[in-house]
């Protein structure tokens, strides 16, 4: 169970390893605020949907399991949207349509089908938390790189309270900034480089494991 949790960050990272949830990853990673906000939303939906689907796995017929999974996920996303709209309007506006698209996020539906529907509540909760944190880690990593290169600074405000500034760091040599990284092109380029790095790390790990097993 805990090995699966650790693998969510490198080996089975949902973004760089499994290439899931790409639309929202590339779209909302323009700033740390949006990345953290979306990450927290996905963690909440992923953990709750995994727990609920695991709890009802024995009473849902196989023939209708996918529609049932979608109804559960859609209900959770709708409740989340209503809460954000009522209490965190700025984040709700920033995430826009991508908040609704959590319903069809491949990470959430994929874990419901591949793991939660076949395992107990506690392992499903851990799996959802691991995948959610892995997704958030990926978002934050892309957003951090894009923000630094495009603005030559790092700023982060509490996504759930924009009036609360966490930090605002201006780096020297601001003339080196590349505004292209604030666009979709920069998002694709950043993702491609990071995906290649993660693939190399994964390949090195597998090669090392094979050599140790052969001894």
Short mmCIF file of C-alpha atoms in Angstrom, two decimals:
data_model
loop_
_atom_site.label_atom_id
_atom_site.label_comp_id
_atom_site.label_asym_id
_atom_site.label_seq_id
_atom_site.Cartn_x
_atom_site.Cartn_y
_atom_site.Cartn_z
CA UNK A 1 0.00 0.00 0.00
CA UNK A 2 2.70 2.47 0.99
CA UNK A 3 4.89 1.47 -1.95
CA UNK A 4 2.03 2.50 -4.26
CA UNK A 5 1.85 5.80 -2.37
CA UNK A 6 5.56 6.51 -2.91
CA UNK A 7 5.42 5.45 -6.57
CA UNK A 8 2.83 8.18 -7.26
CA UNK A 9 5.59 10.80 -7.16
CA UNK A 10 8.11 9.31 -9.60
CA UNK A 11 7.50 5.85 -11.09
CA UNK A 12 3.71 6.10 -11.46
CA UNK A 13 3.37 9.88 -11.34
CA UNK A 14 -0.04 10.60 -12.91
CA UNK A 15 1.28 13.43 -15.10
CA UNK A 16 4.88 12.52 -15.98
CA UNK A 17 4.56 8.74 -15.69
CA UNK A 18 1.00 7.89 -16.73
CA UNK A 19 0.29 11.07 -18.75
CA UNK A 20 -3.17 11.58 -17.23
CA UNK A 21 -4.99 14.86 -16.55
CA UNK A 22 -2.94 16.69 -19.16
CA UNK A 23 -5.54 19.33 -20.15
CA UNK A 24 -5.86 20.85 -16.70
CA UNK A 25 -2.15 20.41 -16.00
CA UNK A 26 -1.06 22.51 -18.96
CA UNK A 27 -3.90 25.03 -18.64
CA UNK A 28 -3.75 25.99 -14.96
CA UNK A 29 0.01 25.72 -14.38
CA UNK A 30 0.62 29.34 -15.35
CA UNK A 31 0.92 30.34 -11.68
CA UNK A 32 1.59 28.71 -8.33
CA UNK A 33 -1.75 29.94 -6.98
CA UNK A 34 -3.77 28.16 -9.65
CA UNK A 35 -1.59 25.04 -9.43
CA UNK A 36 -2.03 24.67 -5.68
CA UNK A 37 -5.73 25.51 -5.87
CA UNK A 38 -6.42 22.92 -8.57
CA UNK A 39 -4.24 20.38 -6.81
CA UNK A 40 -6.18 20.71 -3.56
CA UNK A 41 -9.50 20.38 -5.43
CA UNK A 42 -8.35 17.21 -7.21
CA UNK A 43 -7.04 15.72 -3.94
CA UNK A 44 -10.40 16.30 -2.25
CA UNK A 45 -12.42 14.78 -5.09
CA UNK A 46 -9.98 11.91 -5.64
CA UNK A 47 -9.84 10.87 -1.98
CA UNK A 48 -13.60 11.14 -1.40
CA UNK A 49 -14.52 9.39 -4.66
CA UNK A 50 -12.09 6.54 -3.95
CA UNK A 51 -13.50 6.06 -0.46
CA UNK A 52 -17.14 6.17 -1.59
CA UNK A 53 -16.60 3.86 -4.57
CA UNK A 54 -14.61 1.41 -2.45
CA UNK A 55 -17.39 1.36 0.15
CA UNK A 56 -20.06 0.55 -2.43
CA UNK A 57 -17.96 -1.72 -4.67
CA UNK A 58 -19.72 -4.93 -3.58
CA UNK A 59 -23.25 -3.67 -4.25
CA UNK A 60 -22.72 -2.04 -7.66
CA UNK A 61 -23.30 -4.40 -10.63
CA UNK A 62 -20.40 -4.57 -13.09
CA UNK A 63 -22.69 -3.61 -15.96
CA UNK A 64 -23.34 -0.11 -14.58
CA UNK A 65 -20.19 0.55 -12.57
CA UNK A 66 -18.77 3.26 -14.88
CA UNK A 67 -22.00 5.35 -14.91
CA UNK A 68 -22.15 4.99 -11.12
CA UNK A 69 -18.53 6.13 -10.78
CA UNK A 70 -19.24 9.17 -12.95
CA UNK A 71 -22.34 10.09 -10.92
CA UNK A 72 -20.34 9.89 -7.67
CA UNK A 73 -17.49 12.01 -9.08
CA UNK A 74 -19.86 14.53 -10.70
CA UNK A 75 -21.76 14.94 -7.43
CA UNK A 76 -18.55 15.63 -5.51
CA UNK A 77 -17.34 18.12 -8.12
CA UNK A 78 -20.70 19.93 -8.10
CA UNK A 79 -20.58 20.28 -4.31
CA UNK A 80 -16.98 21.50 -4.52
CA UNK A 81 -17.92 24.08 -7.17
CA UNK A 82 -20.77 25.40 -5.03
CA UNK A 83 -18.48 25.72 -2.00
CA UNK A 84 -15.76 27.51 -3.97
CA UNK A 85 -18.28 29.80 -5.66
CA UNK A 86 -19.71 30.76 -2.29
CA UNK A 87 -16.52 31.15 -0.26
CA UNK A 88 -13.54 31.40 -2.67
CA UNK A 89 -14.90 33.23 -5.70
CA UNK A 90 -11.47 34.31 -6.97
CA UNK A 91 -10.18 30.75 -7.17
CA UNK A 92 -13.47 29.61 -8.70
CA UNK A 93 -13.06 32.24 -11.44
CA UNK A 94 -9.36 31.49 -12.01
CA UNK A 95 -9.90 27.78 -12.52
CA UNK A 96 -12.94 28.40 -14.72
CA UNK A 97 -14.13 25.51 -16.87
CA UNK A 98 -11.27 23.28 -15.74
CA UNK A 99 -12.94 22.95 -12.36
CA UNK A 100 -15.94 21.32 -14.03
CA UNK A 101 -13.63 19.11 -16.09
CA UNK A 102 -12.45 17.38 -12.90
CA UNK A 103 -15.49 15.14 -13.53
CA UNK A 104 -13.81 13.62 -16.59
CA UNK A 105 -10.25 13.85 -15.29
CA UNK A 106 -8.67 10.52 -16.29
CA UNK A 107 -6.79 10.30 -12.99
CA UNK A 108 -9.98 10.22 -10.91
CA UNK A 109 -12.01 7.90 -13.11
CA UNK A 110 -8.94 5.73 -13.74
CA UNK A 111 -8.22 5.20 -10.04
CA UNK A 112 -11.89 4.50 -9.37
CA UNK A 113 -11.87 1.73 -12.00
CA UNK A 114 -8.35 0.36 -11.49
CA UNK A 115 -8.04 0.55 -7.70
CA UNK A 116 -10.98 1.73 -5.58
CA UNK A 117 -13.48 -0.70 -7.14
CA UNK A 118 -11.19 -3.62 -6.26
CA UNK A 119 -9.75 -2.68 -2.85
CA UNK A 120 -10.80 -1.75 0.67
CA UNK A 121 -11.53 1.72 2.00
CA UNK A 122 -8.18 2.43 3.70
CA UNK A 123 -5.98 1.34 0.76
CA UNK A 124 -8.26 3.31 -1.59
CA UNK A 125 -7.95 6.40 0.60
CA UNK A 126 -4.14 6.10 0.60
CA UNK A 127 -4.13 5.54 -3.17
CA UNK A 128 -6.31 8.60 -3.75
CA UNK A 129 -4.15 10.74 -1.49
CA UNK A 130 -0.96 9.55 -3.16
CA UNK A 131 -2.25 10.14 -6.68
CA UNK A 132 -3.66 13.54 -5.68
CA UNK A 133 -0.37 14.62 -4.13
CA UNK A 134 1.54 13.30 -7.14
CA UNK A 135 -0.69 15.35 -9.44
CA UNK A 136 -0.30 18.44 -7.25
CA UNK A 137 3.48 17.95 -7.13
CA UNK A 138 3.56 17.87 -10.94
CA UNK A 139 1.38 20.97 -11.25
CA UNK A 140 3.45 22.94 -8.76
CA UNK A 141 6.72 21.89 -10.42
CA UNK A 142 5.55 23.02 -13.88
CA UNK A 143 4.04 26.23 -12.50
CA UNK A 144 7.18 27.10 -10.54
CA UNK A 145 9.44 26.69 -13.57
CA UNK A 146 7.09 28.62 -15.86
CA UNK A 147 6.65 31.45 -13.36
CA UNK A 148 10.37 31.84 -12.69
CA UNK A 149 11.36 31.85 -16.36
CA UNK A 150 8.50 34.10 -17.54
CA UNK A 151 8.64 36.68 -14.71
CA UNK A 152 12.04 36.07 -13.11
CA UNK A 153 10.30 36.01 -9.77
CA UNK A 154 8.34 33.72 -7.46
CA UNK A 155 5.09 34.93 -5.94
CA UNK A 156 2.48 32.93 -4.08
CA UNK A 157 -0.75 34.07 -2.48
CA UNK A 158 -3.07 31.85 -0.49
CA UNK A 159 -5.37 30.53 -3.26
CA UNK A 160 -8.23 30.35 -0.77
CA UNK A 161 -7.61 33.87 0.53
CA UNK A 162 -6.01 36.15 -2.12
CA UNK A 163 -5.51 38.91 0.44
CA UNK A 164 -2.95 36.74 2.25
CA UNK A 165 0.44 36.89 0.57
CA UNK A 166 2.70 33.96 1.44
CA UNK A 167 5.82 35.21 -0.35
CA UNK A 168 6.83 37.44 -3.24
CA UNK A 169 10.45 37.03 -4.34
CA UNK A 170 12.04 39.02 -7.16
CA UNK A 171 15.13 37.42 -8.63
CA UNK A 172 18.05 39.44 -10.07
CA UNK A 173 18.58 39.85 -13.82
CA UNK A 174 14.92 40.38 -14.63
CA UNK A 175 15.95 41.14 -18.22
CA UNK A 176 16.48 37.39 -18.75
CA UNK A 177 12.79 36.56 -18.43
CA UNK A 178 11.15 34.71 -21.33
CA UNK A 179 7.47 35.66 -21.51
CA UNK A 180 6.84 32.76 -23.91
CA UNK A 181 6.69 30.46 -20.87
CA UNK A 182 3.51 32.15 -19.66
CA UNK A 183 1.75 30.89 -22.80
CA UNK A 184 0.59 27.41 -23.83
CA UNK A 185 3.81 26.92 -25.82
CA UNK A 186 5.83 27.35 -22.64
CA UNK A 187 3.56 24.88 -20.86
CA UNK A 188 4.14 22.22 -23.50
CA UNK A 189 7.90 22.82 -23.56
CA UNK A 190 8.20 22.66 -19.76
CA UNK A 191 6.13 19.48 -19.62
CA UNK A 192 8.20 17.81 -22.37
CA UNK A 193 11.51 18.52 -20.62
CA UNK A 194 10.23 17.35 -17.22
CA UNK A 195 8.63 14.23 -18.72
CA UNK A 196 11.97 13.31 -20.31
CA UNK A 197 13.77 13.79 -16.99
CA UNK A 198 11.22 11.66 -15.12
CA UNK A 199 11.44 8.96 -17.81
CA UNK A 200 15.23 8.89 -17.42
CA UNK A 201 14.97 8.61 -13.62
CA UNK A 202 12.42 5.81 -13.98
CA UNK A 203 14.57 3.94 -16.51
CA UNK A 204 17.66 4.24 -14.27
CA UNK A 205 15.67 2.91 -11.33
CA UNK A 206 14.39 -0.08 -13.29
CA UNK A 207 17.88 -0.83 -14.63
CA UNK A 208 19.32 -0.71 -11.11
CA UNK A 209 16.58 -3.02 -9.82
CA UNK A 210 17.25 -5.56 -12.60
CA UNK A 211 20.99 -5.56 -11.84
CA UNK A 212 20.33 -6.11 -8.13
CA UNK A 213 17.88 -8.91 -8.90
CA UNK A 214 20.45 -10.60 -11.16
CA UNK A 215 23.10 -10.74 -8.44
#
